[in-house]
CSV table of C-alpha atoms in Angstrom, one decimal:
chain,number,residue,atom,x,y,z
U,1,MET,CA,16.5,43.0,96.2
U,2,ASP,CA,18.5,39.4,96.5
U,3,GLN,CA,17.2,36.3,94.6
U,4,GLU,CA,15.5,34.5,97.9
U,5,THR,CA,13.5,37.4,98.5
U,6,GLY,CA,12.6,37.5,95.1
U,7,ARG,CA,11.7,33.4,95.4
U,8,ALA,CA,9.5,34.5,98.6
U,9,SER,CA,7.9,37.5,96.7
U,10,GLY,CA,6.9,34.7,94.1
U,11,ARG,CA,5.4,32.5,96.6
U,12,ARG,CA,3.2,34.9,98.6
U,13,LEU,CA,1.7,35.8,95.2
U,14,ALA,CA,1.5,32.4,93.7
U,15,ALA,CA,-0.8,31.5,97.3
U,16,ARG,CA,-2.8,35.0,96.8
U,17,LYS,CA,-3.4,33.6,93.7
U,18,ASP,CA,-4.8,30.4,94.7
U,19,ALA,CA,-6.8,32.0,97.3
U,20,GLU,CA,-8.4,34.1,94.9
U,21,ARG,CA,-10.4,31.3,92.6
U,22,PRO,CA,-12.7,33.2,90.2
U,23,THR,CA,-16.6,32.7,89.9
U,24,LEU,CA,-18.2,31.6,87.0
U,25,ARG,CA,-19.3,35.1,86.2
U,26,GLN,CA,-15.3,36.2,86.6
U,27,ARG,CA,-13.8,33.7,84.5
U,28,VAL,CA,-16.8,34.0,81.6
U,29,TYR,CA,-16.2,38.2,81.4
U,30,VAL,CA,-12.3,37.7,81.2
U,31,THR,CA,-12.6,34.8,78.6
U,32,LEU,CA,-14.8,37.0,76.3
U,33,GLU,CA,-13.4,40.3,77.2
U,34,GLU,CA,-9.3,39.5,76.9
U,35,GLY,CA,-9.5,36.9,74.1
U,36,GLN,CA,-5.8,36.4,72.6
U,37,ALA,CA,-4.3,37.5,76.0
U,38,GLU,CA,-6.0,35.0,77.6
U,39,GLY,CA,-4.7,32.1,75.8
U,40,GLY,CA,-6.7,28.9,75.1
U,41,LEU,CA,-10.8,29.1,75.1
U,42,SER,CA,-10.4,32.5,74.7
U,43,ARG,CA,-8.3,32.6,71.7
U,44,ALA,CA,-10.7,29.7,70.4
U,45,ILE,CA,-13.8,31.7,70.9
U,46,GLU,CA,-12.4,35.3,69.5
U,47,LEU,CA,-11.5,33.3,66.3
U,48,PHE,CA,-14.9,31.5,65.8
U,49,LEU,CA,-16.6,34.9,66.3
U,50,ILE,CA,-14.0,36.4,63.7
U,51,THR,CA,-14.5,34.1,61.3
U,52,LEU,CA,-18.4,33.9,61.5
U,53,ILE,CA,-18.3,37.8,61.2
U,54,VAL,CA,-16.4,37.6,58.1
U,55,SER,CA,-18.4,34.5,57.0
U,56,ASN,CA,-21.7,36.3,57.5
U,57,VAL,CA,-20.6,39.8,55.5
U,58,ILE,CA,-19.9,37.4,52.5
U,59,MET,CA,-23.4,35.8,52.6
U,60,ILE,CA,-24.9,38.8,52.8
U,61,ILE,CA,-23.1,40.1,49.7
U,62,LEU,CA,-23.7,36.8,47.8
U,63,GLU,CA,-27.5,36.5,48.5
U,64,THR,CA,-27.9,39.8,46.6
U,65,VAL,CA,-27.1,37.9,43.7
U,66,PRO,CA,-30.6,36.4,42.2
U,67,ALA,CA,-29.5,33.0,40.6
U,68,LEU,CA,-27.5,32.3,43.7
U,69,ASN,CA,-30.1,33.6,46.3
U,70,GLN,CA,-32.8,31.1,44.2
U,71,ARG,CA,-30.8,27.9,44.6
U,72,TYR,CA,-29.2,28.5,47.9
U,73,ASP,CA,-32.0,30.3,49.6
U,74,TRP,CA,-32.1,27.6,52.3
U,75,PHE,CA,-28.5,27.7,52.9
U,76,PHE,CA,-28.7,31.5,53.5
U,77,SER,CA,-31.5,31.5,55.8
U,78,THR,CA,-30.4,28.5,57.6
U,79,PHE,CA,-27.0,30.6,58.0
U,80,GLU,CA,-28.8,33.8,58.8
U,81,GLN,CA,-30.9,31.8,61.7
U,82,PHE,CA,-27.2,30.3,63.3
U,83,THR,CA,-25.5,33.3,63.5
U,84,VAL,CA,-28.4,35.5,64.9
U,85,TYR,CA,-28.4,33.0,67.7
U,86,ILE,CA,-25.0,33.0,68.4
U,87,PHE,CA,-24.8,36.8,68.2
U,88,ALA,CA,-27.6,37.4,70.4
U,89,VAL,CA,-26.4,35.0,73.1
U,90,GLU,CA,-22.7,36.4,72.8
U,91,TYR,CA,-24.9,39.9,73.6
U,92,ALA,CA,-26.9,38.4,76.6
U,93,ILE,CA,-23.3,36.5,78.1
U,94,ARG,CA,-21.7,39.9,77.7
U,95,VAL,CA,-24.4,42.0,79.3
U,96,TRP,CA,-24.8,38.9,82.0
U,97,ALA,CA,-21.2,39.3,83.1
U,98,SER,CA,-20.9,42.9,82.8
U,99,PRO,CA,-20.7,43.6,86.3
U,100,GLU,CA,-16.8,41.7,86.7
U,101,ASP,CA,-16.1,45.0,84.7
U,102,PRO,CA,-14.1,47.4,87.1
U,103,ARG,CA,-15.3,50.3,85.4
U,104,ILE,CA,-19.2,49.5,86.3
U,105,GLY,CA,-18.9,46.7,89.1
U,106,THR,CA,-19.6,49.5,91.9
U,107,ALA,CA,-23.0,50.1,90.4
U,108,ARG,CA,-26.1,48.3,91.3
U,109,PRO,CA,-26.4,45.2,88.6
U,110,ILE,CA,-29.1,46.4,87.0
U,111,LEU,CA,-28.1,50.1,86.7
U,112,GLY,CA,-24.6,48.7,85.7
U,113,ARG,CA,-25.9,46.3,83.2
U,114,LEU,CA,-27.3,49.1,81.3
U,115,ARG,CA,-24.7,51.4,81.3
U,116,PHE,CA,-22.6,48.5,80.0
U,117,ALA,CA,-25.4,47.8,77.4
U,118,LEU,CA,-25.2,51.5,76.0
U,119,ARG,CA,-21.5,51.5,75.3
U,120,PRO,CA,-20.8,52.0,71.2
U,121,MET,CA,-19.6,48.5,70.6
U,122,MET,CA,-22.8,46.8,72.7
U,123,ILE,CA,-25.1,49.2,70.5
U,124,ILE,CA,-23.3,47.3,67.5
U,125,ASP,CA,-23.8,44.0,68.5
U,126,LEU,CA,-27.4,44.4,69.5
U,127,ALA,CA,-27.6,46.3,65.9
U,128,SER,CA,-26.1,43.2,64.2
U,129,PHE,CA,-28.7,40.7,65.2
U,130,ALA,CA,-31.9,42.7,66.3
U,131,PRO,CA,-33.6,43.4,63.0
U,132,SER,CA,-33.0,39.9,62.0
U,133,LEU,CA,-34.1,38.6,65.2
U,134,LEU,CA,-37.6,41.0,65.1
U,135,GLY,CA,-38.4,40.1,61.5
U,136,ALA,CA,-38.5,35.9,62.9
U,137,VAL,CA,-40.8,37.2,65.8
U,138,THR,CA,-43.2,39.3,63.8
U,139,GLY,CA,-43.3,36.5,61.0
U,140,GLY,CA,-42.9,39.3,58.1
U,141,ALA,CA,-45.6,41.2,59.5
U,142,LEU,CA,-43.2,44.1,59.5
U,143,ASP,CA,-41.6,45.8,56.3
U,144,LEU,CA,-37.9,45.2,57.6
U,145,ARG,CA,-35.8,45.7,54.1
U,146,ALA,CA,-34.5,49.0,55.0
U,147,LEU,CA,-33.3,47.6,58.4
U,148,ARG,CA,-31.7,44.6,56.8
U,149,ILE,CA,-28.9,47.1,56.0
U,150,LEU,CA,-28.0,47.2,59.6
U,151,ARG,CA,-27.0,43.7,59.2
U,152,LEU,CA,-23.5,44.7,57.7
U,153,LEU,CA,-22.9,46.4,60.9
U,154,ARG,CA,-21.7,43.4,61.9
U,155,LEU,CA,-18.5,43.4,60.0
U,156,LEU,CA,-18.0,46.5,62.3
U,157,LYS,CA,-18.2,44.1,65.5
U,158,ILE,CA,-14.7,42.9,64.5
U,159,ALA,CA,-12.9,46.3,65.6
U,160,ARG,CA,-13.6,44.9,69.2
U,161,TYR,CA,-10.9,41.8,67.9
U,162,SER,CA,-8.7,44.6,66.0
U,163,GLN,CA,-6.1,47.6,67.6
U,164,ALA,CA,-6.7,49.3,64.0
U,165,MET,CA,-10.4,51.2,64.9
U,166,PRO,CA,-9.1,52.0,69.0
U,167,ALA,CA,-5.9,53.4,67.2
U,168,LEU,CA,-7.7,55.5,64.8
U,169,LEU,CA,-9.9,57.0,67.3
U,170,GLY,CA,-7.1,57.4,70.1
U,171,VAL,CA,-5.0,59.4,67.0
U,172,LEU,CA,-8.3,61.8,66.4
U,173,TYR,CA,-8.7,62.2,69.5
U,174,ALA,CA,-4.9,62.9,70.5
U,175,GLU,CA,-4.1,65.0,67.4
U,176,ARG,CA,-7.4,66.8,67.2
U,177,ARG,CA,-6.0,70.3,67.8
U,178,ALA,CA,-3.6,69.6,64.7
U,179,LEU,CA,-6.4,68.6,62.7
U,180,LEU,CA,-8.7,71.2,63.9
U,181,GLY,CA,-5.8,73.9,62.7
U,182,SER,CA,-5.7,72.0,59.3
U,183,PHE,CA,-9.3,72.3,58.8
U,184,ILE,CA,-9.5,76.0,59.6
U,185,LEU,CA,-6.1,76.3,56.7
U,186,LEU,CA,-8.5,74.3,54.5
U,187,LEU,CA,-11.7,76.7,55.2
U,188,CYS,CA,-9.7,80.0,54.7
U,189,THR,CA,-8.5,78.5,51.4
U,190,VAL,CA,-11.6,77.9,50.2
U,191,CYS,CA,-13.1,81.3,50.8
U,192,VAL,CA,-9.9,82.7,49.5
U,193,ALA,CA,-10.0,80.7,46.2
U,194,ALA,CA,-13.8,81.2,46.0
U,195,GLU,CA,-13.5,85.0,46.2
U,196,LEU,CA,-10.8,85.4,43.9
U,197,MET,CA,-12.8,83.1,40.8
U,198,HIS,CA,-16.1,85.3,41.8
U,199,VAL,CA,-14.1,88.3,40.8
U,200,VAL,CA,-11.7,87.0,38.0
U,201,GLU,CA,-14.4,84.6,36.2
U,202,GLY,CA,-18.0,85.9,37.5
U,203,PRO,CA,-18.4,88.7,35.0
U,204,GLY,CA,-17.6,86.2,31.8
U,205,GLN,CA,-19.3,82.7,33.7
U,206,PRO,CA,-22.4,84.3,36.1
U,207,LYS,CA,-23.7,80.7,36.1
U,208,ALA,CA,-20.7,78.8,37.3
U,209,PHE,CA,-18.8,81.9,39.4
U,210,GLY,CA,-21.7,84.5,39.4
U,211,THR,CA,-22.5,83.8,43.7
U,212,LEU,CA,-20.1,83.3,46.1
U,213,PRO,CA,-21.5,80.0,47.1
U,214,SER,CA,-21.3,78.7,43.6
U,215,SER,CA,-17.4,79.8,43.4
U,216,MET,CA,-17.1,78.0,46.8
U,217,TYR,CA,-18.3,74.4,45.3
U,218,TRP,CA,-16.0,75.1,42.7
U,219,ALA,CA,-13.3,75.6,45.4
U,220,ILE,CA,-13.9,72.8,47.3
U,221,THR,CA,-14.0,70.4,44.3
U,222,THR,CA,-10.6,71.8,43.2
U,223,LEU,CA,-8.6,71.5,46.1
U,224,SER,CA,-9.9,68.0,47.0
U,225,THR,CA,-9.6,66.6,43.2
U,226,VAL,CA,-7.8,67.1,40.4
U,227,GLY,CA,-10.2,68.8,38.1
U,228,TYR,CA,-13.2,70.5,38.3
U,229,GLY,CA,-16.0,69.1,36.2
U,230,ASP,CA,-17.7,71.7,33.8
U,231,GLU,CA,-16.8,74.9,35.4
U,232,VAL,CA,-14.0,75.7,33.7
U,233,PRO,CA,-11.9,79.0,34.2
U,234,ILE,CA,-11.9,80.8,30.6
U,235,THR,CA,-9.4,83.6,31.4
U,236,LEU,CA,-5.8,83.5,31.8
U,237,LEU,CA,-6.0,84.9,35.5
U,238,GLY,CA,-8.8,82.8,36.3
U,239,LYS,CA,-6.5,79.7,35.1
U,240,LEU,CA,-3.6,80.8,37.2
U,241,VAL,CA,-5.7,81.0,40.1
U,242,ALA,CA,-7.0,77.5,39.4
U,243,GLY,CA,-3.5,76.0,39.1
U,244,LEU,CA,-2.4,77.8,42.5
U,245,THR,CA,-5.7,76.4,44.1
U,246,MET,CA,-4.9,72.8,43.2
U,247,VAL,CA,-1.3,73.2,44.4
U,248,THR,CA,-2.4,74.4,47.3
U,249,GLY,CA,-4.9,71.7,48.0
U,250,LEU,CA,-2.0,69.2,47.4
U,251,VAL,CA,-0.3,70.7,50.6
U,252,LEU,CA,-3.3,71.2,52.8
U,253,PHE,CA,-5.0,67.3,52.8
U,254,ALA,CA,-1.2,66.2,53.0
U,255,MET,CA,-0.8,67.4,56.4
U,256,PRO,CA,-3.9,65.7,58.3
U,257,ILE,CA,-3.5,62.7,55.9
U,258,GLY,CA,0.2,63.1,57.3
U,259,ILE,CA,-1.0,63.2,61.1
U,260,ILE,CA,-3.2,60.7,60.9
U,261,ALA,CA,-1.1,58.2,59.0
U,262,THR,CA,1.8,59.0,61.4
U,263,GLY,CA,-0.5,58.5,64.4
U,264,PHE,CA,-1.9,55.5,63.3
U,265,VAL,CA,1.1,53.5,62.8
U,266,ASN,CA,2.6,54.5,66.3
U,267,GLY,CA,-0.4,53.7,67.9
U,268,LEU,CA,-0.4,50.1,66.2
U,269,HIS,CA,3.0,49.5,67.1
U,270,ARG,CA,2.5,50.8,70.6
U,271,ARG,CA,0.0,48.3,71.2
U,272,GLU,CA,0.1,44.8,69.8
U,273,PHE,CA,-3.1,43.7,71.8
U,274,SER,CA,-5.6,44.8,73.6
U,275,ILE,CA,-5.7,45.8,77.4
U,276,THR,CA,-8.7,45.6,79.3
U,277,TRP,CA,-10.1,47.1,82.5
U,278,SER,CA,-9.8,43.3,83.6
U,279,MET,CA,-6.6,42.4,82.7
U,280,VAL,CA,-5.2,45.3,84.8
U,281,LYS,CA,-7.2,44.6,87.7
U,282,ARG,CA,-6.6,41.3,87.8
U,283,GLN,CA,-2.8,42.0,88.1
U,284,PRO,CA,-1.5,42.1,91.9
U,285,LEU,CA,0.6,45.0,91.1
U,286,PHE,CA,-2.4,47.0,90.7
U,287,GLU,CA,-4.9,45.3,93.4
U,288,ASP,CA,-7.6,47.7,95.2
U,289,PHE,CA,-6.3,50.3,92.8
U,290,GLY,CA,-9.8,52.3,92.2
U,291,VAL,CA,-10.9,53.5,88.7
U,292,GLU,CA,-9.4,57.0,89.5
U,293,THR,CA,-5.7,55.5,89.6
U,294,LEU,CA,-6.3,52.8,87.0
U,295,THR,CA,-7.2,55.6,84.0
U,296,PRO,CA,-4.2,57.2,83.8
U,297,ILE,CA,-1.9,54.0,84.5
U,298,VAL,CA,-4.2,52.3,81.5
U,299,GLU,CA,-3.9,55.3,78.9
U,300,LEU,CA,0.1,55.5,78.9
U,301,MET,CA,0.2,51.4,79.1
U,302,GLY,CA,1.3,50.0,76.1
U,303,ALA,CA,1.4,46.3,75.0
U,304,THR,CA,3.8,44.2,73.2
U,305,VAL,CA,4.4,40.2,72.1
U,306,VAL,CA,7.6,38.8,72.6
U,307,GLN,CA,8.7,35.5,70.9
U,308,ASP,CA,10.8,32.9,72.9
U,309,HIS,CA,14.5,33.8,73.2
U,310,THR,CA,13.8,37.6,73.0
U,311,ARG,CA,16.0,39.3,75.5
U,312,ILE,CA,13.4,41.8,77.3
U,313,ALA,CA,16.1,43.3,79.3
U,314,ILE,CA,19.9,43.0,79.6
U,315,ALA,CA,22.2,43.9,82.7
U,316,GLY,CA,23.9,46.9,82.6
U,317,GLN,CA,21.8,48.6,79.9
U,318,PRO,CA,19.7,51.8,80.6
U,319,ALA,CA,16.5,50.6,82.0
U,320,ASP,CA,13.9,52.6,80.0
U,321,ASN,CA,11.1,50.5,80.3
U,322,PHE,CA,9.0,48.9,83.1
U,323,PHE,CA,7.3,45.4,81.8
U,324,LEU,CA,4.6,43.5,83.7
U,325,ILE,CA,4.1,40.6,82.4
U,326,ILE,CA,0.6,39.1,81.9
U,327,SER,CA,1.2,35.8,79.7
U,328,GLY,CA,4.1,33.2,79.1
U,329,ARG,CA,7.4,32.5,81.0
U,330,ALA,CA,10.9,34.5,81.2
U,331,ARG,CA,13.9,33.4,82.7
U,332,ALA,CA,15.9,36.3,84.8
U,333,GLU,CA,19.5,35.9,85.6
U,334,ASP,CA,21.9,37.7,87.7
U,335,GLU,CA,25.2,37.1,89.6
U,336,ALA,CA,23.3,35.4,92.5
U,337,GLY,CA,21.5,33.1,90.1
U,338,ALA,CA,18.6,32.3,87.8
U,339,TRP,CA,14.9,32.0,88.6
U,340,ASP,CA,11.5,32.1,86.7
U,341,LEU,CA,9.3,34.5,85.8
U,342,GLU,CA,5.5,34.3,85.1
U,343,ALA,CA,2.2,36.1,85.0
U,344,GLY,CA,1.6,39.2,87.0
U,345,ASP,CA,5.5,39.4,87.5
U,346,VAL,CA,7.0,42.5,86.9
U,347,ILE,CA,10.2,43.5,84.7
U,348,GLY,CA,12.7,46.3,85.0
U,349,GLU,CA,11.7,47.6,88.2
U,350,GLU,CA,14.8,50.0,88.6
U,351,ALA,CA,13.2,51.9,86.0
U,352,LEU,CA,12.0,54.0,89.0
U,353,GLY,CA,15.0,55.7,89.6
U,354,ASP,CA,16.8,58.2,87.1
U,355,ALA,CA,19.5,57.2,84.8
U,356,ALA,CA,19.0,53.9,86.5
U,357,THR,CA,20.2,50.4,84.3
U,358,TYR,CA,18.8,47.0,84.5
U,359,ALA,CA,20.3,44.8,87.4
U,360,ARG,CA,19.6,41.6,85.8
U,361,THR,CA,19.2,40.0,82.3
U,362,VAL,CA,15.7,38.7,81.3
U,363,ILE,CA,15.2,36.0,78.5
U,364,ALA,CA,11.7,35.4,77.1
U,365,ARG,CA,11.0,31.4,77.4
U,366,SER,CA,7.6,31.3,75.7
U,367,GLU,CA,6.1,33.6,73.7
U,368,MET,CA,5.1,36.5,76.0
U,369,ARG,CA,2.4,39.2,76.5
U,370,LEU,CA,3.9,42.4,78.0
U,371,MET,CA,2.3,45.7,79.2
U,372,VAL,CA,4.7,48.3,78.9
U,373,LEU,CA,5.7,51.6,80.5
U,374,PRO,CA,8.1,53.8,79.9
U,375,SER,CA,10.3,54.6,82.7
U,376,GLU,CA,9.5,58.3,82.4
U,377,GLU,CA,5.9,57.7,82.7
U,378,LEU,CA,6.6,55.6,85.4
U,379,ARG,CA,8.5,57.7,87.3
U,380,ARG,CA,5.6,60.2,87.1
U,381,LEU,CA,2.8,58.2,87.7
U,382,SER,CA,5.0,56.6,90.8
U,383,ARG,CA,5.0,60.7,92.2
U,384,LYS,CA,1.1,61.0,91.6
U,385,PHE,CA,0.5,57.9,93.1
U,386,PRO,CA,3.0,56.4,96.0
U,387,LEU,CA,1.1,53.3,96.6
U,388,LEU,CA,2.2,52.4,93.2
U,389,GLU,CA,6.0,52.7,93.7
U,390,ARG,CA,5.8,50.9,97.4
U,391,ARG,CA,3.8,48.3,95.5
U,392,ILE,CA,6.5,47.8,92.9
U,393,LYS,CA,9.5,47.8,95.5
U,394,ASN,CA,7.8,45.6,98.4
U,395,GLU,CA,5.0,43.2,96.8
U,396,VAL,CA,5.8,42.5,93.1
U,397,ALA,CA,9.6,43.4,92.8
U,398,TRP,CA,12.5,40.4,92.9
């Protein structure tokens, strides 16, 4: 597609964006849910909430020191009230704006908000302020000292603003079969080691190894730690079994640790910022796509941040990735000339073809946030969803 066609396509997209003015609820939802990807106010609110969460946990720790609690009780109380108010308002606003979430937007408002409120992160949000709020409402009539521990759940709120927790959960799910296999091997080793020690040491130490359950406890502690407390083998054969058990434990625990660590690091590199449903739904490329279509696309999309002057694509190089601009600006250049790219534009539609190369060089002109899809995944999705291929070629391509 030539340069003039690309510019015409850009003008059509700009006109469509201007015609679709977001409502107040849409702006609020995007501001709260997309954070740093939106920049400006969204980033400021996100940083404020992160600071408030960390500060609150520090206050919870410090107020357990009697001297500090007695001297600064008024400050701790005031800060707690301020925190509860902010978290309660945040929770209420998120619930109010939740119908803008593409996954619940088709449901009735009340039902959709209820489904949104039952999500794990929303339950954590509620638990972070509900005990303190309930205590204030009842005027201390209820003994909520045990529930005050729930205030530490506020630290879990920070998972909303970090890719660490989603990356870890994603690894546990993706590698569930390998982890299950490691667990089965560990269980088999526990049973074998326990049986051997029961046979070898049981007659001489009936209290420690006289039963299989007690021997299994020894096997678990030996496999997972170096040393086994007061339960010590006294025979030469028993010591040999203990040594082999400890060495085997190192191997067995190294497997799941390696699986999780490798997947965790890869997951963090794959997504450098959160990809939200509203972020994807608002892109012209995915306009009118249903939840069923978007789900596999969102799961496969990576997210990366590039700095100013970074070469995103180089003409003549293999088109290994397809990029969708979320924020920032870039400059595209080819033999016909040069033009600017911005949020909503795509880079590397050549990735639709097998063994294709980039037709133009694209250089970042500011910090950019990009969704990334490997070429093989793009081709697979385009075969499954022909509308995606048509949209890339006809509506958003240069």
